[in-house]
XYZ file of N, CA and C in Angstrom:
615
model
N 89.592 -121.108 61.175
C 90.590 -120.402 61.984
C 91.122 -119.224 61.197
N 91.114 -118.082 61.729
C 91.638 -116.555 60.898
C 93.147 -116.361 61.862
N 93.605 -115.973 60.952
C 95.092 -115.262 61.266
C 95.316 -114.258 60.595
N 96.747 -113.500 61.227
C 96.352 -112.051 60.865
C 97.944 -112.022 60.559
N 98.388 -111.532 59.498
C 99.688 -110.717 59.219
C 100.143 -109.454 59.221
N 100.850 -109.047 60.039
C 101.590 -107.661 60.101
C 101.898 -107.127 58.499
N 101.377 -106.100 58.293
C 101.778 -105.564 56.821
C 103.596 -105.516 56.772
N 104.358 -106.428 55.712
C 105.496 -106.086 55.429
C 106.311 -104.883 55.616
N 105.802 -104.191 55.728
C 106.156 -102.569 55.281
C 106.696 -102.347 56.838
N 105.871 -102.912 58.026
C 105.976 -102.309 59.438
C 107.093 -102.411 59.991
N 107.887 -103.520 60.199
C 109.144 -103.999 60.436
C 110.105 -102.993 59.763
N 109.761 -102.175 58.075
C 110.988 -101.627 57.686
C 110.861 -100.443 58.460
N 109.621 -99.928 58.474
C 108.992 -98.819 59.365
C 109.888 -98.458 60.480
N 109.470 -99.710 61.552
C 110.332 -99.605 62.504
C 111.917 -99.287 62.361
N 112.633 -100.379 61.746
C 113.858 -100.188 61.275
C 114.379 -98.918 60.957
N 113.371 -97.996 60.002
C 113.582 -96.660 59.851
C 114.291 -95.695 61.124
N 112.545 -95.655 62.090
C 112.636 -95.094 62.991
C 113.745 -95.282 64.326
N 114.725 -96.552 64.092
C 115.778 -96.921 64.692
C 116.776 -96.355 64.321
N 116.842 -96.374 62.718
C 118.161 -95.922 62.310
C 118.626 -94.546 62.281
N 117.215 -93.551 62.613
C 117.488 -92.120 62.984
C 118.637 -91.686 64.126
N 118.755 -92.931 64.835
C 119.432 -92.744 65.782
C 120.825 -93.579 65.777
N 121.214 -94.141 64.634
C 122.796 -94.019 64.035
C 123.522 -93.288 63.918
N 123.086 -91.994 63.734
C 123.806 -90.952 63.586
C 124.654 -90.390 64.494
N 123.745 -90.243 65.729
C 124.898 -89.696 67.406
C 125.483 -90.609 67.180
N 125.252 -91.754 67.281
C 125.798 -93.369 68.057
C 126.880 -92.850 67.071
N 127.026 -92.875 65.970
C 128.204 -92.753 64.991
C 129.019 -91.904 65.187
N 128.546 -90.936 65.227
C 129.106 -89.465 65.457
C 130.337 -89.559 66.957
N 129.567 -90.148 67.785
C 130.589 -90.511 69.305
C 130.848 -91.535 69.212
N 131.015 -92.732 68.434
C 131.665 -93.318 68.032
C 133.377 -92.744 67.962
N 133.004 -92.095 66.678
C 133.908 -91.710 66.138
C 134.741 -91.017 67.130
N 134.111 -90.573 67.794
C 135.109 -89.340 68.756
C 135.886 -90.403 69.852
N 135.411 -91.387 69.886
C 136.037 -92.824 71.274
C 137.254 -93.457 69.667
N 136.794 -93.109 68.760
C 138.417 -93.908 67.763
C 139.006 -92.739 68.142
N 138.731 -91.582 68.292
C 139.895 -90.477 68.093
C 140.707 -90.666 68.874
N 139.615 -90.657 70.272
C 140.177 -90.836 71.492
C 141.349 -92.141 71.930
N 141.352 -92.711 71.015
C 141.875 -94.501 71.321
C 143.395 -93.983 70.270
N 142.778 -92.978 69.249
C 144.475 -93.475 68.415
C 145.097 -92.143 68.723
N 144.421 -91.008 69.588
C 145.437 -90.220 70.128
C 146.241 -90.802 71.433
N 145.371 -91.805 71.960
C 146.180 -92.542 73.079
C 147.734 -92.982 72.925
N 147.586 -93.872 71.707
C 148.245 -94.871 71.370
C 149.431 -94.166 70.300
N 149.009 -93.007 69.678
C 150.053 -92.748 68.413
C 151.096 -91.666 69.186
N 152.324 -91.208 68.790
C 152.792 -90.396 69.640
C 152.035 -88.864 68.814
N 152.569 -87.867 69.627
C 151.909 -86.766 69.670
C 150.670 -86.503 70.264
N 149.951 -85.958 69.862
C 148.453 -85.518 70.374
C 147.523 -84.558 69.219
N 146.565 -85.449 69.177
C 145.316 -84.734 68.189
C 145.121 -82.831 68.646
N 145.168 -83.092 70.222
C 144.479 -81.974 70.452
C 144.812 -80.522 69.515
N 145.985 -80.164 69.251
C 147.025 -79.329 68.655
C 146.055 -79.209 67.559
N 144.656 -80.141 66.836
C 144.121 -79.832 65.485
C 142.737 -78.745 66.065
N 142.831 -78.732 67.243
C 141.476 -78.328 67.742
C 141.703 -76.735 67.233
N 140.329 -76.059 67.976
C 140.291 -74.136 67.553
C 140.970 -73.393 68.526
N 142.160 -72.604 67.850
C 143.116 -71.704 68.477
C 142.194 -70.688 68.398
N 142.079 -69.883 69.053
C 141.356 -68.517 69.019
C 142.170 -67.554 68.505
N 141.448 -66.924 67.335
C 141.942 -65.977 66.389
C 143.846 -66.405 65.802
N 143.820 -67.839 65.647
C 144.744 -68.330 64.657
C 143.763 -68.695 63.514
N 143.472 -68.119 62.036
C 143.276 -68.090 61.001
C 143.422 -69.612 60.773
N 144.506 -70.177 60.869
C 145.454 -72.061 60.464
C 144.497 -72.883 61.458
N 143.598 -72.126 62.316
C 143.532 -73.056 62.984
C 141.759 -73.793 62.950
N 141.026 -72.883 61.653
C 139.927 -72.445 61.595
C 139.297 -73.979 61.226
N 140.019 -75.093 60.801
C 139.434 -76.340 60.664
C 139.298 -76.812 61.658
N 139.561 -76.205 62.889
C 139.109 -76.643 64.706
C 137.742 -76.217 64.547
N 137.078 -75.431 63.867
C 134.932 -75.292 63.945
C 134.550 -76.986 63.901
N 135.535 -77.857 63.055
C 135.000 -79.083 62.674
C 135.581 -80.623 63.289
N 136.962 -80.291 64.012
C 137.904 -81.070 64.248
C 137.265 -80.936 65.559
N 137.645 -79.878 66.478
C 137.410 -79.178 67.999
C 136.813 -80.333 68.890
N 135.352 -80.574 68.198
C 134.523 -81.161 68.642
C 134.428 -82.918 68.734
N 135.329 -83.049 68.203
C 135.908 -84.808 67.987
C 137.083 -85.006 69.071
N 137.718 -84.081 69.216
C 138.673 -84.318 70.189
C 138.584 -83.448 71.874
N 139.532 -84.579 72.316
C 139.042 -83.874 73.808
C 140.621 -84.123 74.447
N 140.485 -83.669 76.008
C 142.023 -83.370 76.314
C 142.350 -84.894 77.061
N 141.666 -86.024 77.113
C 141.554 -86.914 77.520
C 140.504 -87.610 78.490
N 140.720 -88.887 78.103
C 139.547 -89.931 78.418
C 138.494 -89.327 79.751
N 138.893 -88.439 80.944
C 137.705 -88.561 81.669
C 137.093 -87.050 80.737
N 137.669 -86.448 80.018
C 136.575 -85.061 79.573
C 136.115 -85.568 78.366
N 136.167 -87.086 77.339
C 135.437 -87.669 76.380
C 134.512 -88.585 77.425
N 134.530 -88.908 78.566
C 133.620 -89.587 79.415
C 132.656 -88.751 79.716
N 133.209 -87.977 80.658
C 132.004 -86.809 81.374
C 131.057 -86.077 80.062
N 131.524 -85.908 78.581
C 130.692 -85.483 77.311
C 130.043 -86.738 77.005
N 130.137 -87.938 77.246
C 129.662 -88.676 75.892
C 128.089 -89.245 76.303
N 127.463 -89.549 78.018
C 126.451 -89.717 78.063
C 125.489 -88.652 77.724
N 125.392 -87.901 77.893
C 124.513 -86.272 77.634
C 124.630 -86.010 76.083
N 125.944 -86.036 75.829
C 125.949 -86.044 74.392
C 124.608 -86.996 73.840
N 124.796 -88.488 74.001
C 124.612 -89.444 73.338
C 122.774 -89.157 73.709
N 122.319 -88.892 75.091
C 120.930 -88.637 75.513
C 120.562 -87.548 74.510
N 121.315 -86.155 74.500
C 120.405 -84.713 73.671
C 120.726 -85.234 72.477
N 121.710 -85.833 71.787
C 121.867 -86.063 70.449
C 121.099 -86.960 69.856
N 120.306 -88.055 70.626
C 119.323 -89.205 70.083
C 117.898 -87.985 69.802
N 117.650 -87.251 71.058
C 116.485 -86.536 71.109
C 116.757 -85.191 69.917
N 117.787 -84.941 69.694
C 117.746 -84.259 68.553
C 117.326 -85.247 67.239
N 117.848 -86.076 67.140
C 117.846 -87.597 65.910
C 116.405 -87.890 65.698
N 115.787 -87.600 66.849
C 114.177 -88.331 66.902
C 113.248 -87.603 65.729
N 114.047 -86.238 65.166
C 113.409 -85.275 64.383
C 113.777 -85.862 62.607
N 114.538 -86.708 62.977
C 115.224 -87.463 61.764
C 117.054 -87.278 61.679
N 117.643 -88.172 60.991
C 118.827 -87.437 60.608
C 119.348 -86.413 60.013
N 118.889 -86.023 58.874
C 119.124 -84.618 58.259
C 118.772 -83.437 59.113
N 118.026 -83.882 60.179
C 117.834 -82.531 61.273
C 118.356 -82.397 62.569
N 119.392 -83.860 62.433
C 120.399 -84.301 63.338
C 121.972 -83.425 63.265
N 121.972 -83.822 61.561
C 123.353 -83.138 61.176
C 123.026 -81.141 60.648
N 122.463 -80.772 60.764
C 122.106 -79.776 60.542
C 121.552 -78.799 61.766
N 121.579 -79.632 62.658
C 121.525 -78.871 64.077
C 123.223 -79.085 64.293
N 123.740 -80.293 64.596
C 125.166 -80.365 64.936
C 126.101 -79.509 63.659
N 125.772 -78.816 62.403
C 126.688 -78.280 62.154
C 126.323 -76.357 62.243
N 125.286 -75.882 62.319
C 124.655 -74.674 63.201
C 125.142 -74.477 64.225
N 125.451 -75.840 65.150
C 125.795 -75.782 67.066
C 127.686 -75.602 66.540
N 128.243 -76.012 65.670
C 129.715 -76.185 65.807
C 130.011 -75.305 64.889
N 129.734 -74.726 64.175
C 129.620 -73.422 62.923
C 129.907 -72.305 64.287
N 128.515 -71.960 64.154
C 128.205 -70.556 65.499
C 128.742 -70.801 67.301
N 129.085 -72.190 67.330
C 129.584 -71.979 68.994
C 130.892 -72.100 68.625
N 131.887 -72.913 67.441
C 132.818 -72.054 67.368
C 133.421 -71.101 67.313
N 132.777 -70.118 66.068
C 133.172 -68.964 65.825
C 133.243 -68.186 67.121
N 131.855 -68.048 67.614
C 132.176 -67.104 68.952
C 132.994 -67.826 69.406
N 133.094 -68.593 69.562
C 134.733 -69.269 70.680
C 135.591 -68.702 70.134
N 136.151 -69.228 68.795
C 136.876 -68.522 68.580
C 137.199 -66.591 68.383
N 135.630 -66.207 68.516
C 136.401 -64.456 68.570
C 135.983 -64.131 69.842
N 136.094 -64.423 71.174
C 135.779 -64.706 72.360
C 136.535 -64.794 72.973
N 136.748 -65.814 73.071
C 138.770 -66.276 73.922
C 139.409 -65.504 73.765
N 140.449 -65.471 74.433
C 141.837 -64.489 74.869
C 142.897 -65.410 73.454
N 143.255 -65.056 72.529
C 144.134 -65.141 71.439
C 144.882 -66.484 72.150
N 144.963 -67.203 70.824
C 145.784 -68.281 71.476
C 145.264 -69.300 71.841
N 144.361 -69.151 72.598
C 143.484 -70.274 73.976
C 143.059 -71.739 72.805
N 143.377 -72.675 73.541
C 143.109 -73.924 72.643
C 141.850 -74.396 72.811
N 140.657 -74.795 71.892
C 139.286 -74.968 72.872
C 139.206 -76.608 71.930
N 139.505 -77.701 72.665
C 138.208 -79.229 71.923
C 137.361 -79.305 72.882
N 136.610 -80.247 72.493
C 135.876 -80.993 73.269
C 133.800 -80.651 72.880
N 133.508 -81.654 73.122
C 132.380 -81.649 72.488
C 131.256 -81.035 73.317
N 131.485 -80.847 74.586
C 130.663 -80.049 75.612
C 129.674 -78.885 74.565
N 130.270 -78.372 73.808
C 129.810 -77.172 72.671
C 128.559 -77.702 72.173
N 128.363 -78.902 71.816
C 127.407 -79.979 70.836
C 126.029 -80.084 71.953
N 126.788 -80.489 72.845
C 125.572 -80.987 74.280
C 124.693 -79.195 74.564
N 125.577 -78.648 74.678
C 124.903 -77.523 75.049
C 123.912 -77.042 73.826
N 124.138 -76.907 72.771
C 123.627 -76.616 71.693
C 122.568 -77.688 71.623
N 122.438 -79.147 71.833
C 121.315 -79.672 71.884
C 120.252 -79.482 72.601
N 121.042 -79.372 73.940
C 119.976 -78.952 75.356
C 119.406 -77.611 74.666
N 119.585 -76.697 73.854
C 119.234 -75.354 73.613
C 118.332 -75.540 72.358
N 118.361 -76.588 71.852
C 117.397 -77.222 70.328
C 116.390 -77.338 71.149
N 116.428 -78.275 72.259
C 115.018 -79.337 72.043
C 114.507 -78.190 73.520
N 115.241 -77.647 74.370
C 114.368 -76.429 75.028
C 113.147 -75.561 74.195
N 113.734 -75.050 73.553
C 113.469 -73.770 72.305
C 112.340 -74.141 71.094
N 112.691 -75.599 70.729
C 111.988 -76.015 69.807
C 110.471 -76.239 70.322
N 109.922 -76.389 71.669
C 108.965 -76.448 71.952
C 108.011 -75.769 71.667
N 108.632 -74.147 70.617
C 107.829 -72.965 70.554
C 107.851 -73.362 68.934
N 108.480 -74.461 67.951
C 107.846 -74.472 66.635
C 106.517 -74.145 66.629
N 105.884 -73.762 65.405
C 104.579 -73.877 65.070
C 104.019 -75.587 64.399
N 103.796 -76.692 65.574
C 103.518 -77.676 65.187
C 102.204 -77.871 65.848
N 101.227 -79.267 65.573
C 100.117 -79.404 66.071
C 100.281 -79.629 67.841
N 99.240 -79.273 68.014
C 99.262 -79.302 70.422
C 99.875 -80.223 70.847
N 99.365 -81.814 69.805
C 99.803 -82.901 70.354
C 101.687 -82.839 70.277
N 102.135 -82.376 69.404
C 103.495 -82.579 68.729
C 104.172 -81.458 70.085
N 103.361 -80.097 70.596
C 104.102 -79.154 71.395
C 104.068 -79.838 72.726
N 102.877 -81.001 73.234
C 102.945 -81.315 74.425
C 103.695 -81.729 74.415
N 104.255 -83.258 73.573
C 105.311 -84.014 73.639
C 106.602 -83.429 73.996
N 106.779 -82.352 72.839
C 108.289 -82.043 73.277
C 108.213 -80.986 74.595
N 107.242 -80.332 75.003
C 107.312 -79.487 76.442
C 107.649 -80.506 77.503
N 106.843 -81.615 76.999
C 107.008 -82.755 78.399
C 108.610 -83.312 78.076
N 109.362 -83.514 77.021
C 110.623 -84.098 77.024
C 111.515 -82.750 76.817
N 111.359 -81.348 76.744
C 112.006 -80.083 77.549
C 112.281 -79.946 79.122
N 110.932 -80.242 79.797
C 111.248 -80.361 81.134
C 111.668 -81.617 81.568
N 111.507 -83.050 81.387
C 112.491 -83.843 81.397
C 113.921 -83.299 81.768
N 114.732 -82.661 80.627
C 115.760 -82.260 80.115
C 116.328 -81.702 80.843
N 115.267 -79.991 81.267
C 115.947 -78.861 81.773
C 116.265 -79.694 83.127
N 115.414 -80.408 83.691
C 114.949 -80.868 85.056
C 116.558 -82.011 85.234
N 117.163 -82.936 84.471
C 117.873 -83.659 84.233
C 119.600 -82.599 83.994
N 119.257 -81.671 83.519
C 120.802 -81.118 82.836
C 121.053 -79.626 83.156
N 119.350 -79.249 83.632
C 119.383 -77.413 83.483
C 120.239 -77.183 84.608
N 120.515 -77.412 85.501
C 121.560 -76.952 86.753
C 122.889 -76.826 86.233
N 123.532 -78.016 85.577
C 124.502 -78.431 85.029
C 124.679 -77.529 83.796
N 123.609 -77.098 83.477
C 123.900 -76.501 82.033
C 124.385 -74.952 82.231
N 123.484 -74.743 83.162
C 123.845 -73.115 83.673
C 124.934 -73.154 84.993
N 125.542 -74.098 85.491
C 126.831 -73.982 85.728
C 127.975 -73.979 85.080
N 127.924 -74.723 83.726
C 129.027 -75.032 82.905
C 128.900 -73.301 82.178
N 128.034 -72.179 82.651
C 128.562 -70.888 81.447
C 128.665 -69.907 82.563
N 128.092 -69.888 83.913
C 128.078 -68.903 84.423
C 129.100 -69.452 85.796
N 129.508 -70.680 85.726
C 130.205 -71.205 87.570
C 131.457 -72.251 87.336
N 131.587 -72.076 85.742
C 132.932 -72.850 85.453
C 134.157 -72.922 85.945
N 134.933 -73.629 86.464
C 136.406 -73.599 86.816
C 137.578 -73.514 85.579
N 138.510 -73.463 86.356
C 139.970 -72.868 85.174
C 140.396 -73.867 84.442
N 140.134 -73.519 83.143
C 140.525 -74.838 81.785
C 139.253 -75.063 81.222
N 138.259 -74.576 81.763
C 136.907 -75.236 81.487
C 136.014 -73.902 80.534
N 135.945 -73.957 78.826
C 135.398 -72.840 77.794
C 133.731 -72.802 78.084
N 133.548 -71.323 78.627
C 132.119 -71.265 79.082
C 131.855 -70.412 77.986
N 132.723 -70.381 76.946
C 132.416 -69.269 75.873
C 131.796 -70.496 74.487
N 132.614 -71.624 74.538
C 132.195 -73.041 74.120
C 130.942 -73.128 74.059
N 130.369 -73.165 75.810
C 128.888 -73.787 75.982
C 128.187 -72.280 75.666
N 128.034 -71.605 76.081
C 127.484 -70.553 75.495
C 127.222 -70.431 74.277
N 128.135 -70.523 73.209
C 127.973 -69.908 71.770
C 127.275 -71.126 71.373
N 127.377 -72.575 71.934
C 127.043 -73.357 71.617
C 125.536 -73.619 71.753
N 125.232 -73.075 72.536
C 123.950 -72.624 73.017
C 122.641 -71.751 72.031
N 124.327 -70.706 72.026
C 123.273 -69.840 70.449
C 122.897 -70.388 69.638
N 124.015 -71.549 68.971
C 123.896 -72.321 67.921
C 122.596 -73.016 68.048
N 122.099 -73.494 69.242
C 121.319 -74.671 69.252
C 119.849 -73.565 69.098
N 119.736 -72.834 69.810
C 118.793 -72.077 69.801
C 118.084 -71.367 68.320
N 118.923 -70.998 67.549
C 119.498 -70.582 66.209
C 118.938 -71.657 65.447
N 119.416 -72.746 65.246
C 118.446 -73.861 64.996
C 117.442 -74.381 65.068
N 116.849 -74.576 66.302
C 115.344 -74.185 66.861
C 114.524 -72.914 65.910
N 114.990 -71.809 65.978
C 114.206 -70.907 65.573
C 113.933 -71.043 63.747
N 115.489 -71.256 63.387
C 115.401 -71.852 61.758
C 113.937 -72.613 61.330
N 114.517 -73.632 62.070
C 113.381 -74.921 61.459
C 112.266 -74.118 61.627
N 111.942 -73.290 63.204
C 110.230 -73.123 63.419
C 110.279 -72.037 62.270
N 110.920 -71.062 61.511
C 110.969 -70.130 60.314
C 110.064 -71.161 59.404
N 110.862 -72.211 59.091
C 110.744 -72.808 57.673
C 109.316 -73.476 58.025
N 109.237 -74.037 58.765
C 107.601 -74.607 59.340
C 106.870 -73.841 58.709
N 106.672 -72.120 59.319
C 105.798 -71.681 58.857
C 106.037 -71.211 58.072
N 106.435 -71.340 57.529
C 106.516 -70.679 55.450
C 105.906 -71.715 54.815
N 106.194 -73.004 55.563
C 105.214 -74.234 54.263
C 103.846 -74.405 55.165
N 103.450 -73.607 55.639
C 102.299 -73.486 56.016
C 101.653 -74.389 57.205
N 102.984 -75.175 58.036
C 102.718 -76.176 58.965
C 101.726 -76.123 60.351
């Protein structure tokens, strides 16, 4: 009688390829504690978010995006978030956090020199858009056919799933709602996309 053992190694393998995707999960995590102890503490987080063209207020590029103006605008962000942010993750983590700080770097700033002085902008909508604008864009890396079909086929997925939504939230937004956010956020993601496909081909990929 022959039997066969799975090489040890496969299980960590797997495990690996799971834990790429700790990172969103963590990341919006974190933003549902924010959300729970701005509930509960008096005052309000929001006040840490990005004032436009307040200088004091420039740790909102990093805060902004953790906080939101309450529970249904951390609801309506956190599935889409949690969908483009795994499919960003799938590239690994270090290309997880390095797209999300490109998307909140550059869709802040323009937020912040964008807006009308003053204007308070959180909320993580900035992140989603900037992902949807990674994994669009990234389809044009210089990687092998098999690697461009995959992601063309999980681009149109995407656009097909969010693109309506995505190009309403910059060009058909209502009042309170930063289309300068999803926009810059957009650049960011795109900006990223083009980075990585830079560095690809310099190591000769």
């Amino acid at each position: 009688m022959s039997t066969s053992v799975a090489p040890a190694h496969s299980g960590n393998e797997r495990s690996g390829k799971l834990a790429r995707f700790a990172s969103p999960v963590a990341l919006l995590a974190l933003m549902w504690a924010v959300q729970f102890l701005d509930a509960i503490l008096p005052g309000s987080f929001t006040g840490f978010g990005l004032r436009s063209w307040d200088f004091a207020s420039l740790p909102g590029l990093v805060l902004g995006p953790l906080l939101h103006s309450g529970w249904p605008h951390l609801i309506s962000n956190s599935l889409p978030f949690l969908i483009l942010g795994c499919l960003v993750a799938v590239e690994g983590a270090t290309r997880f956090w390095l797209v999300t700080a490109m998307v909140a770097i550059v869709g802040g700033a323009g937020t912040w020199l964008v807006n009308a002085p003053g204007t308070l902008t959180v909320g993580a909508s900035g992140l989603v858009f900037g992902y949807f604008a990674y994994i669009v864009v990234r389809v044009f890396s210089p990687r092998p056919i098999a690697h461009r079909i995959a992601h063309a086929l999980i681009a149109l997925i995407v656009i097909a799933l969010y693109g309506g939504s995505m190009l309403a939230g910059i060009v058909g937004v209502g009042a309170g709602i930063s289309w300068q956010a999803h926009l810059f956020g957009a650049v960011g993601g795109v900006m990223s996309a083009l980075m990585g496909a830079k560095r690809r081909t310099g190591r000769g990929a």
